[in-house]
Amino acid sequence: ATPCTMETPQIGGTYSREKQVSNTFETEVKYSQDRFDAVLKLGKTKSSGGPSARFSVASKPRLTIPGQEQNGNLVSNWDISNGIADFTFSPELQQNIRNGIAQIDVGSTNSSFTNSDLAQRYLQLDLTRRFDGFLKSVQIGGKWRDLSIHRETGRNEWYADAASELRYQDTAAGAVARPEFFYENPIGNINGGFNANVVPGINFDKYLSYLNATYGDAVRVNERDFVYDLGERVFAGYAQANFGTGGLRGNIGVRMANTRQSGNTSDRLQYLNDYCVNGPNGSFDPNRPLGADGNCQVLPLSVRETIVNTRADQTKTYTDWLPSFNISYEITPDLLVRGAVAKVISRPSFANLGSERSLTYRSPEYAFDRGQFGEFEGWSGSGGNSELNPFSAWQYDAGIEWYFHRGSVLGATLFRKDVSDFVVPLVLNVTREVAGEQVLIQPYSTVANGSNARSQGVELYAQHTLSFGLGAQVNFTYNDTSVADVTLDGQSVGSSALVGSAKTQMNASVFYEHGKVLVRASYNRRGEVVGGLQSGLNVYTSPYEQVDLNAAYALTDRLNITASIINLTKSEESQHLGNDTKDRFVYRNYFGRRAYVGVSFNF
């Protein structure tokens, strides 16, 4: 019989060495004569980068070597009742793994990477003709933009036998967790996100040095048949008339946008065929031969796994007409009322629209071999949704502003948005065609469109500045949203409030700005935010608040020194499933207290 071992905590991490390069070129030509202005802009941007080296590893505090079985951790307690994950492990955990009571989890060790290239060209022309009288000016213009994204994927491999491409983690030595692979002392600067009495860490410098010294430098393996090329071409034009007389002013116009999105990507199908060498009685015999590390003897990668990349081409074109109207009227020199109505759109992101479909099939043999680690038979995966419609909304607002003092204002705005086709992240079970067959995928992560929804509320704001530079700003927004159906493949899969919306939000700041000095303290609070659907329930982000500090000093007219402290209050963000309780804990995130100092010079 195989002795029982403690599989927790899984000690892991990721090492990444990355480089990003971005270049932007833009030129502008202006022409003015009498009442006519023309502005021509053309430019090009290009960025590229990604990891040149990326390595993820995980280990477990136990030994499964026959005759040497031993646990490095005897206690694993956790508690999420207070909305934060509290962990308790054996106090001697750190010393035990430094004494060699640990093994590498080779199934969670990999070195995959993705590198990206993004390029964009654009051309814009704006024409303005000014007039006397009620019609102040007419503006017309157009813009052309061509965007492309290319991605390459691959992995870095250390081969125990380069001729046969035998990876080191597929040998018995790959599971050996040498003491120097871990830091001498636990990580002690865990300031938020979770609590634990001991947190061991991977020493990647020594781990990678060992791999390079033992197996030679890593071999870069590019996945040539895995394709990701997306493009977006936009032609847009607008016309706008600006008018005014006395205290009345405003504009009316329309914008047209023609968008063509195209993609050539790969659907990735991963078949996990098997894992362990079979026992005497076949695939489902628990008496499998063991390796030197005490785990089952592992089949070669070429037998265990089959990768099939299938090309998927997509093209989508749509044209939108977007009218707008804005008007304001000065009741008195200090009192202003205004109103606006407009139609707006936001195109789906490439990540949502063109993300490749990545599916994994676990065979009965594989699920049997890896059952103790929670593996199950069948399909799971994720993918984008090429049928997503653009987010669109008719938005209306009416407001009043009172300028009661120089540099000071009190205002209120009523707003309403009638939203169509907002994007909702989903995690659900679906049936899809895969390799010519209808299969159940559980779970499947994707995105879908929410149908008609309403967002309406009020915004209140104020600012007051004293003559010597001391001032304060505050704004508060109350937003009430409706619930809308969410559809995928023409079928309703649930209902959701407007994703990304919060019922309340407030920002307040106190500042001093005089001469060369600017100092600002800001407080931001956001109410509960609606997220995507999981298992038929929305994910909610709990209310969040933080304080930031910013300062700047002008040494000269061109040279400035800046400093800031972000998240002075060390605030943490947490999520829970459903709005009926906070006990369905999803995650907690601590972004850290961050300090920045900078110097800027204007040419």
PDB file of C-alpha atoms in Angstrom, residues 270-273 359-368 374-381 439-444:
ATOM      1  CA  GLN A 270      -4.821  19.011 -25.810  1.00  0.00           C
ATOM      2  CA  TYR A 271      -5.461  15.287 -25.425  1.00  0.00           C
ATOM      3  CA  LEU A 272      -4.116  13.861 -22.152  1.00  0.00           C
ATOM      4  CA  ASN A 273      -4.014  10.237 -23.235  1.00  0.00           C
ATOM      5  CA  LEU A 359      -9.610  22.761 -24.715  1.00  0.00           C
ATOM      6  CA  THR A 360      -8.209  19.839 -22.733  1.00  0.00           C
ATOM      7  CA  TYR A 361      -9.479  16.257 -22.839  1.00  0.00           C
ATOM      8  CA  ARG A 362      -8.612  13.908 -19.982  1.00  0.00           C
ATOM      9  CA  SER A 363      -8.952  10.268 -20.953  1.00  0.00           C
ATOM     10  CA  PRO A 364     -10.271   7.629 -18.504  1.00  0.00           C
ATOM     11  CA  GLU A 365      -6.720   6.281 -18.210  1.00  0.00           C
ATOM     12  CA  TYR A 366      -5.289   9.708 -17.395  1.00  0.00           C
ATOM     13  CA  ALA A 367      -8.058  10.497 -14.905  1.00  0.00           C
ATOM     14  CA  PHE A 368      -7.422   7.165 -13.153  1.00  0.00           C
ATOM     15  CA  GLY A 374      -8.503  15.885  -8.435  1.00  0.00           C
ATOM     16  CA  GLU A 375      -8.318  15.160 -12.160  1.00  0.00           C
ATOM     17  CA  PHE A 376     -11.532  14.061 -13.868  1.00  0.00           C
ATOM     18  CA  GLU A 377     -12.489  12.474 -17.169  1.00  0.00           C
ATOM     19  CA  GLY A 378     -13.791  14.686 -19.974  1.00  0.00           C
ATOM     20  CA  TRP A 379     -13.331  18.106 -21.527  1.00  0.00           C
ATOM     21  CA  SER A 380     -12.650  21.522 -19.991  1.00  0.00           C
ATOM     22  CA  GLY A 381     -11.276  24.775 -21.338  1.00  0.00           C
ATOM     23  CA  VAL A 439     -19.022  16.989 -26.414  1.00  0.00           C
ATOM     24  CA  LEU A 440     -19.780  18.384 -22.966  1.00  0.00           C
ATOM     25  CA  ILE A 441     -17.178  20.891 -21.761  1.00  0.00           C
ATOM     26  CA  GLN A 442     -17.186  21.441 -18.015  1.00  0.00           C
ATOM     27  CA  PRO A 443     -16.254  24.009 -17.027  1.00  0.00           C
ATOM     28  CA  TYR A 444     -15.936  26.354 -20.013  1.00  0.00           C
TER      29      TYR A 444
END
